Amino acid sequence: MQVTYWLEHAWIDPEVEPGVVVDVADDGRIAAVRTGVELPPPGAVVLRGFTVPGLANAHSHAFHRALRSTVQVGSGTFWTWREVMYQVASRLTPDSYHALARAVYAEMALAGVTAVGEFHYLHHAPGGTPYDDPNAMGEALIAAAAEAGIRITLLDTAYLSSGFGAAPNQHQLRFSDGTAEAWAERCSALKERGHARIGAAIHSVRAVPAGELSTVAQWAEARRAPLHVHLSEQTAENDACLDAYGLTPTQLLREHGVLGPRTTGVHNTHLTDGDISLLGSTGTGTCMCPTTERDLADGIGPALDLQRAGSPLSLGSDSHAVIDILEEARAMELNERLRTRTRGHWTAAALLRAATVDGQAALGWHEAGRIQTGALADLTTIALDSVRTAGAVPRLAAETAVFAASAADVRQVVVGGRQVVRDGSHALIPDVASELTAAITALRR
């Protein structure tokens, strides 16, 4: 259905433009953009506030949303947190995962996310037995995204080892296909559709033995698909990789053909100067997840050095300690300020690019992330009159969005020309909080 939107203020990179008209064609793409239109044309849908291209959540583990608050009790490390995560994973079925993911993706829509990269490794039934449909869990996620009204890139993940060739532990049997060849055979049966694309992921160098890495990389290369990998999140993993192979994780990935412009390293926290140079020179992307990285006490990654070296930046909410891509963008800059004790490492526009066009590209949605003719009509509107944003100077709306607004300030979300969020409420799922409560409570019984 053709529709026209009038945007009170819009980010037409790199400027904030007042009075922008966006015409959407039948195919859900932008047919025309007109600026300087002071009043809404007759019949136009009015989006008051500051509209940016739809936000991309480039790294998600949907079931981790069930951990929120419970893993905040007491102290511990990434490794003790992982044990709690395993317990939640052990209880999920295709039906319960669908219910949880539908609610989580609806929460993302309310936060302005129009596309999610789901790093999906929970493949099989407890004990590792495949479901009748070997991709039942992945299909549950794809269906959940459709019902929540957002796009998904299912990053089907190879997870074969408990660590550098050791057999999977009892919790990880659900994750493992046994070999990379078996992984490739299973995920080759997944089909793309209008709202869903299929990519690949290597869980980590500890979970995929060196001899299996190239199989995953070649599968992605043959399909021109995105390839993501958890990279150097923990120093313990770096040390173990050096012991096992005499190489850093980044060097190991390079040796087996994993790095490149369609590849994104997630976290990239504990890197050598040589690692940074390798990632930059190959055009390998970096997905920073600051709220999770600080929640798990992982450390602050060298995002600025990576970008300067040539690694495009994207953002993710990862374990969903919070779901707020604006907070992720803000945190990346504020972390760097704490680390260096200087300010202004990225402009607001640069941070918005990480949250929009570069995040969408990392997920294979190259036609998204811009308000321009031919792009997907995916839009997120942020209020400029909330208690956080009131008094904003319109020409500085980008600075207001990145450094003051939060997910609570998202008022309108359009995906493919269709309103998914209207006046701060989800248009397809009337009570997202109740669905989250029901889905999470069911996993605690």
Coordinates of C-alpha atoms in Angstrom, one line a residue:
M1 CA 0.0 0.0 0.0
Q2 CA 1.4 3.4 -1.0
V3 CA 1.6 5.8 1.9
T4 CA 3.1 9.3 2.6
Y5 CA 4.8 10.3 5.8
W6 CA 5.6 13.9 6.9
L7 CA 8.6 14.0 9.3
E8 CA 8.7 17.0 11.5
H9 CA 12.5 16.7 11.7
A10 CA 14.6 14.1 10.0
W11 CA 18.2 13.0 9.9
I12 CA 19.3 13.2 6.2
D13 CA 22.9 12.3 6.9
P14 CA 24.7 14.5 8.0
E15 CA 22.1 17.2 8.5
V16 CA 18.9 17.5 10.5
E17 CA 16.2 18.7 8.0
P18 CA 12.8 20.2 9.0
G19 CA 9.6 19.2 7.2
V20 CA 10.6 16.1 5.2
V21 CA 8.0 14.2 3.1
V22 CA 8.7 10.5 2.4
D23 CA 6.6 8.7 -0.2
V24 CA 6.6 4.9 0.2
A25 CA 5.9 2.7 -2.8
D26 CA 4.0 -0.6 -2.8
D27 CA 7.2 -2.6 -2.3
G28 CA 7.9 -0.9 1.0
R29 CA 10.8 1.2 -0.4
I30 CA 11.1 5.0 -0.4
A31 CA 9.8 6.3 -3.7
A32 CA 10.6 10.0 -3.1
V33 CA 12.0 12.3 -0.4
R34 CA 11.2 16.1 -0.3
T35 CA 12.7 18.5 2.2
G36 CA 11.5 22.0 3.3
V37 CA 7.8 21.1 3.4
E38 CA 6.5 23.2 6.3
L39 CA 3.1 21.6 6.6
P40 CA 1.9 18.0 6.3
P41 CA 0.4 17.3 2.8
P42 CA -3.3 16.1 2.9
G43 CA -3.5 12.5 3.9
A44 CA 0.1 12.2 5.1
V45 CA 0.9 10.3 8.3
V46 CA 2.5 12.8 10.7
L47 CA 5.6 11.7 12.6
R48 CA 6.4 14.5 15.1
G49 CA 9.8 14.5 16.7
F50 CA 13.1 13.5 15.2
T51 CA 13.1 10.7 12.6
V52 CA 16.2 8.6 11.8
P53 CA 16.6 5.5 9.7
G54 CA 15.5 2.4 11.5
L55 CA 18.0 1.3 14.2
A56 CA 19.9 -2.0 13.8
N57 CA 20.5 -4.3 16.7
A58 CA 23.5 -6.1 15.2
H59 CA 24.0 -8.7 18.0
S60 CA 21.3 -10.4 20.0
H61 CA 20.8 -13.6 22.0
A62 CA 17.0 -13.5 22.4
F63 CA 16.8 -16.0 25.2
H64 CA 19.3 -14.0 27.4
R65 CA 16.5 -11.6 28.0
A66 CA 15.2 -14.1 30.6
L67 CA 18.4 -13.5 32.6
R68 CA 17.7 -9.8 33.3
S69 CA 17.8 -9.0 37.0
T70 CA 18.5 -12.6 38.1
V71 CA 22.1 -12.4 37.0
Q72 CA 22.5 -9.1 38.8
V73 CA 22.5 -10.8 42.2
G74 CA 25.8 -11.0 44.0
S75 CA 29.2 -11.0 42.2
G76 CA 31.0 -13.3 39.8
T77 CA 32.6 -13.3 36.4
F78 CA 31.6 -14.0 32.7
W79 CA 32.2 -17.7 33.4
T80 CA 29.8 -17.8 36.4
W81 CA 27.2 -15.8 34.5
R82 CA 27.5 -18.5 31.7
E83 CA 26.4 -21.2 34.1
V84 CA 23.1 -19.3 34.8
M85 CA 22.7 -18.8 31.1
Y86 CA 23.0 -22.6 30.5
Q87 CA 20.2 -23.3 32.9
V88 CA 17.8 -21.0 31.0
A89 CA 18.8 -22.5 27.7
S90 CA 18.1 -26.0 29.0
R91 CA 14.4 -25.2 29.5
L92 CA 13.6 -23.8 26.0
T93 CA 11.5 -25.6 23.4
P94 CA 10.6 -24.3 20.0
D95 CA 7.2 -23.1 21.3
S96 CA 8.6 -21.4 24.4
Y97 CA 11.4 -19.9 22.4
H98 CA 8.9 -18.5 19.9
A99 CA 6.9 -16.9 22.7
L100 CA 9.9 -15.4 24.4
A101 CA 11.5 -14.1 21.1
R102 CA 8.3 -12.6 19.9
A103 CA 8.1 -10.6 23.1
V104 CA 11.8 -9.6 23.0
Y105 CA 11.6 -8.5 19.4
A106 CA 8.5 -6.5 20.2
E107 CA 10.5 -4.8 23.0
M108 CA 13.2 -4.1 20.4
A109 CA 10.5 -2.5 18.1
L110 CA 9.4 -0.3 20.9
A111 CA 13.0 0.7 21.3
G112 CA 13.2 1.8 17.6
V113 CA 14.9 -1.4 16.3
T114 CA 13.8 -2.3 12.8
A115 CA 16.3 -5.2 12.2
V116 CA 18.0 -7.6 14.5
G117 CA 21.0 -9.9 14.1
E118 CA 20.2 -13.0 16.0
F119 CA 23.3 -14.9 16.9
H120 CA 21.5 -18.3 17.1
Y121 CA 23.2 -21.3 18.6
L122 CA 20.4 -23.1 20.5
H123 CA 19.6 -25.6 17.8
H124 CA 18.6 -29.0 19.2
A125 CA 16.6 -30.7 21.9
P126 CA 18.2 -31.4 25.3
G127 CA 20.9 -34.0 24.9
G128 CA 21.6 -32.8 21.4
T129 CA 18.9 -34.8 19.6
P130 CA 17.7 -32.9 16.5
Y131 CA 14.0 -31.9 16.3
D132 CA 11.9 -33.5 13.6
D133 CA 12.6 -30.2 11.8
P134 CA 16.3 -29.7 12.5
N135 CA 15.8 -25.9 12.2
A136 CA 12.7 -25.7 14.5
M137 CA 14.4 -23.3 16.8
G138 CA 15.6 -21.0 14.0
E139 CA 12.2 -21.1 12.4
A140 CA 10.7 -20.1 15.7
L141 CA 12.9 -17.0 15.8
I142 CA 12.1 -16.1 12.2
A143 CA 8.4 -16.4 12.9
A144 CA 8.7 -14.4 16.1
A145 CA 10.4 -11.5 14.2
A146 CA 7.6 -11.5 11.6
E147 CA 4.9 -11.3 14.3
A148 CA 6.8 -8.5 16.1
G149 CA 7.0 -6.6 12.8
I150 CA 10.8 -6.3 12.4
R151 CA 13.5 -7.7 10.1
I152 CA 15.8 -10.5 11.2
T153 CA 19.2 -11.8 10.0
L154 CA 19.4 -15.2 11.5
L155 CA 23.1 -15.7 12.1
D156 CA 23.1 -19.5 12.4
T157 CA 26.0 -20.4 14.6
A158 CA 28.5 -23.2 14.5
Y159 CA 29.3 -24.3 18.1
L160 CA 31.1 -27.6 18.2
S161 CA 33.4 -27.7 21.2
S162 CA 33.6 -26.8 24.9
G163 CA 37.0 -25.4 24.2
F164 CA 39.8 -25.8 21.6
G165 CA 38.8 -29.3 20.5
A166 CA 37.3 -30.7 23.7
A167 CA 33.9 -32.3 23.4
P168 CA 30.8 -30.2 24.2
N169 CA 29.7 -30.4 27.8
Q170 CA 26.2 -31.5 28.7
H171 CA 24.8 -28.0 28.3
Q172 CA 26.4 -27.4 24.9
L173 CA 25.1 -30.6 23.3
R174 CA 22.0 -28.6 22.3
F175 CA 24.3 -26.2 20.4
S176 CA 26.5 -28.6 18.5
D177 CA 26.0 -30.2 15.1
G178 CA 29.1 -32.4 15.6
T179 CA 31.0 -31.1 12.7
A180 CA 31.1 -27.9 10.5
E181 CA 29.9 -30.0 7.6
A182 CA 26.8 -31.1 9.5
W183 CA 26.2 -27.6 10.6
A184 CA 26.4 -26.4 6.9
E185 CA 24.0 -29.1 5.8
R186 CA 21.4 -28.2 8.5
C187 CA 21.5 -24.4 8.0
S188 CA 21.5 -24.8 4.2
A189 CA 17.9 -25.8 4.6
L190 CA 16.9 -22.4 6.0
K191 CA 15.2 -20.2 3.5
E192 CA 15.2 -16.4 3.2
R193 CA 12.0 -14.5 3.0
G194 CA 10.9 -10.9 2.8
H195 CA 11.7 -10.0 6.4
A196 CA 14.4 -12.6 7.0
R197 CA 17.9 -13.2 5.8
I198 CA 20.2 -16.1 6.6
G199 CA 23.8 -15.5 7.7
A200 CA 26.4 -17.5 9.5
A201 CA 28.3 -17.3 12.7
I202 CA 31.3 -18.9 14.4
H203 CA 30.6 -18.8 18.1
S204 CA 34.2 -18.3 19.0
V205 CA 37.6 -19.7 18.4
R206 CA 37.2 -21.8 21.5
A207 CA 33.9 -23.3 20.2
V208 CA 35.0 -24.1 16.6
P209 CA 38.2 -26.0 16.2
A210 CA 40.7 -24.4 13.8
G211 CA 40.3 -27.2 11.2
E212 CA 36.5 -26.4 11.0
L213 CA 36.7 -22.6 10.6
S214 CA 37.2 -22.5 6.9
T215 CA 34.0 -24.6 6.3
V216 CA 31.9 -22.0 7.9
A217 CA 33.7 -19.2 6.1
Q218 CA 33.3 -20.9 2.8
W219 CA 29.6 -21.5 3.4
A220 CA 29.1 -17.7 4.0
E221 CA 31.3 -16.7 1.1
A222 CA 29.4 -18.9 -1.4
R223 CA 26.2 -17.2 -0.4
R224 CA 27.6 -13.7 0.0
A225 CA 26.1 -13.8 3.5
P226 CA 27.1 -12.0 6.7
L227 CA 29.5 -13.9 9.0
H228 CA 29.8 -13.0 12.6
V229 CA 32.1 -14.2 15.4
H230 CA 32.6 -13.5 19.1
L231 CA 36.2 -12.3 19.1
S232 CA 38.6 -11.7 22.1
E233 CA 35.8 -11.0 24.5
Q234 CA 37.8 -12.6 27.4
T235 CA 41.6 -12.6 28.1
A236 CA 41.3 -16.2 29.2
E237 CA 40.2 -17.2 25.6
N238 CA 43.1 -15.2 24.2
D239 CA 45.6 -17.1 26.4
A240 CA 44.1 -20.5 25.6
C241 CA 44.2 -19.7 21.9
L242 CA 47.9 -18.8 22.1
D243 CA 48.6 -22.0 24.0
A244 CA 46.7 -24.1 21.5
Y245 CA 47.8 -22.6 18.2
G246 CA 50.5 -20.1 18.9
L247 CA 48.3 -17.4 17.4
T248 CA 45.9 -14.7 18.7
P249 CA 42.2 -15.4 17.9
T250 CA 42.4 -12.7 15.2
Q251 CA 45.4 -14.2 13.6
L252 CA 43.8 -17.7 13.7
L253 CA 40.7 -16.4 11.9
R254 CA 42.9 -14.7 9.3
E255 CA 44.8 -18.0 8.7
H256 CA 41.5 -19.8 8.0
G257 CA 39.9 -17.2 5.7
V258 CA 37.4 -15.8 8.1
L259 CA 38.2 -12.1 8.0
G260 CA 36.8 -9.8 5.4
P261 CA 34.2 -7.1 4.7
R262 CA 31.2 -9.3 5.2
T263 CA 32.6 -10.5 8.6
T264 CA 31.9 -8.8 11.9
G265 CA 33.8 -9.5 15.1
V266 CA 31.6 -9.1 18.1
H267 CA 33.2 -7.3 21.1
N268 CA 36.8 -7.2 19.8
T269 CA 37.7 -6.2 23.4
H270 CA 41.2 -7.5 24.1
L271 CA 43.2 -7.0 20.9
T272 CA 46.9 -6.5 20.2
D273 CA 48.0 -3.7 17.9
G274 CA 48.6 -6.3 15.2
D275 CA 45.0 -7.6 15.7
I276 CA 43.6 -4.1 15.2
S277 CA 45.7 -3.7 12.0
L278 CA 44.5 -7.1 10.7
L279 CA 40.8 -6.3 11.3
G280 CA 41.1 -2.9 9.8
S281 CA 43.1 -3.8 6.7
T282 CA 40.7 -6.6 5.8
G283 CA 37.6 -4.4 6.3
T284 CA 36.3 -6.7 9.0
G285 CA 33.6 -5.0 11.1
T286 CA 33.3 -4.5 14.8
C287 CA 30.1 -4.8 16.7
M288 CA 30.4 -3.2 20.1
C289 CA 27.9 -4.1 22.9
P290 CA 28.8 -1.7 25.7
T291 CA 25.9 -2.4 28.0
T292 CA 26.7 -6.1 28.1
E293 CA 30.4 -5.6 28.1
R294 CA 30.1 -3.5 31.2
D295 CA 27.5 -5.8 32.8
L296 CA 29.8 -8.8 32.4
A297 CA 32.9 -6.8 33.4
D298 CA 34.5 -7.7 30.0
G299 CA 36.4 -4.4 29.6
I300 CA 36.4 -1.5 27.1
G301 CA 37.3 -2.4 23.6
P302 CA 39.5 -0.2 21.3
A303 CA 36.6 0.9 19.1
L304 CA 38.2 4.2 18.1
D305 CA 41.4 2.5 17.1
L306 CA 39.5 -0.1 15.2
Q307 CA 37.5 2.4 13.3
R308 CA 40.6 4.5 12.4
A309 CA 42.2 1.3 11.1
G310 CA 39.3 0.6 8.8
S311 CA 36.9 -1.5 10.8
P312 CA 33.2 -0.3 10.4
L313 CA 31.4 -0.1 13.8
S314 CA 28.0 -1.4 14.6
L315 CA 26.1 -1.8 17.9
G316 CA 24.2 -4.6 19.7
S317 CA 22.4 -5.2 22.9
D318 CA 23.8 -8.8 23.2
S319 CA 22.5 -10.2 26.5
H320 CA 19.8 -7.6 26.8
A321 CA 20.8 -6.2 30.2
V322 CA 18.9 -3.4 28.6
I323 CA 17.5 -3.0 25.0
D324 CA 18.4 0.5 24.0
I325 CA 20.5 1.2 20.9
L326 CA 20.7 4.9 21.7
E327 CA 22.3 3.9 25.0
E328 CA 24.8 1.6 23.2
A329 CA 25.8 4.5 21.0
R330 CA 26.2 6.9 23.9
A331 CA 28.1 4.3 26.0
M332 CA 30.6 3.8 23.2
E333 CA 31.6 7.4 23.3
L334 CA 31.4 7.7 27.1
N335 CA 33.5 4.6 27.6
E336 CA 36.2 6.1 25.5
R337 CA 36.0 9.3 27.5
L338 CA 36.5 7.4 30.7
R339 CA 39.4 5.5 29.2
T340 CA 41.2 8.5 27.7
R341 CA 39.9 11.3 30.0
T342 CA 39.1 13.4 26.9
R343 CA 35.8 14.1 25.2
G344 CA 34.4 14.1 21.7
H345 CA 35.8 11.0 20.0
W346 CA 32.7 10.6 17.7
T347 CA 30.2 13.1 16.5
A348 CA 26.5 12.4 17.1
A349 CA 26.2 11.8 13.4
A350 CA 29.0 9.2 13.5
L351 CA 27.3 7.3 16.3
L352 CA 24.0 7.4 14.5
R353 CA 25.7 5.8 11.5
A354 CA 26.9 3.0 13.7
A355 CA 23.3 2.6 15.0
T356 CA 21.7 2.7 11.5
V357 CA 23.4 2.4 8.1
D358 CA 26.6 0.5 9.3
G359 CA 24.6 -1.8 11.6
Q360 CA 22.2 -2.6 8.8
A361 CA 25.1 -3.3 6.4
A362 CA 26.6 -5.7 9.0
L363 CA 23.4 -7.7 8.9
G364 CA 23.3 -7.8 5.1
W365 CA 20.5 -5.1 4.8
H366 CA 22.5 -2.8 2.6
E367 CA 19.4 -1.2 1.2
A368 CA 18.4 0.0 4.7
G369 CA 19.8 2.7 7.0
R370 CA 19.2 5.8 4.9
I371 CA 16.3 8.1 4.3
Q372 CA 16.7 8.3 0.6
T373 CA 15.0 7.2 -2.6
G374 CA 15.2 3.5 -3.2
A375 CA 16.0 2.6 0.4
L376 CA 13.8 0.4 2.6
A377 CA 11.2 2.6 4.3
D378 CA 12.3 1.8 7.8
L379 CA 12.0 4.8 10.2
T380 CA 12.3 5.5 13.9
T381 CA 10.9 8.7 15.4
I382 CA 12.3 10.0 18.8
A383 CA 10.3 12.4 20.8
L384 CA 11.8 15.9 21.3
D385 CA 9.3 16.9 24.0
S386 CA 9.8 14.2 26.7
V387 CA 11.3 15.0 30.1
R388 CA 14.7 13.9 28.8
T389 CA 14.6 15.8 25.5
A390 CA 12.4 18.8 26.2
G391 CA 14.1 22.1 25.3
A392 CA 16.1 20.6 22.5
V393 CA 17.3 22.8 19.7
P394 CA 15.9 21.1 16.5
R395 CA 19.1 21.5 14.5
L396 CA 20.9 19.6 17.3
A397 CA 18.4 16.8 17.4
A398 CA 21.1 14.2 16.6
E399 CA 23.0 15.3 19.7
T400 CA 19.8 15.2 21.7
A401 CA 19.0 11.7 20.5
V402 CA 22.4 10.2 21.2
F403 CA 23.3 11.9 24.4
A404 CA 20.0 12.5 26.2
A405 CA 17.2 10.3 24.7
S406 CA 16.5 6.7 25.6
A407 CA 14.4 3.8 24.2
A408 CA 11.5 5.2 26.2
D409 CA 11.5 8.2 23.9
V410 CA 10.8 6.2 20.7
R411 CA 7.3 7.2 19.6
Q412 CA 6.9 5.9 16.0
V413 CA 8.5 3.0 14.1
V414 CA 7.9 2.2 10.5
V415 CA 9.2 -1.0 8.8
G416 CA 8.7 -1.4 5.1
G417 CA 6.3 1.5 5.1
R418 CA 4.0 0.0 7.8
Q419 CA 3.7 1.5 11.2
V420 CA 4.8 -1.1 13.8
V421 CA 4.9 1.3 16.7
R422 CA 2.3 4.1 16.9
D423 CA 2.5 6.8 19.6
G424 CA 4.8 4.6 21.7
S425 CA 2.5 1.5 21.6
H426 CA 3.1 -1.6 19.6
A427 CA 0.6 -1.8 16.8
L428 CA 0.7 -5.6 16.4
I429 CA 1.2 -6.8 20.0
P430 CA -1.0 -4.8 22.4
D431 CA 0.7 -5.7 25.7
V432 CA 4.4 -6.5 25.2
A433 CA 5.1 -6.3 29.0
S434 CA 2.5 -9.0 29.7
E435 CA 3.9 -11.2 27.0
L436 CA 7.5 -10.8 28.4
T437 CA 6.3 -11.6 31.9
A438 CA 4.4 -14.7 30.7
A439 CA 7.3 -16.0 28.6
I440 CA 9.9 -15.5 31.2
T441 CA 7.9 -16.8 34.1
A442 CA 7.2 -20.0 32.2
L443 CA 10.9 -20.7 32.1
R444 CA 11.2 -20.5 35.9
R445 CA 8.7 -23.2 36.6

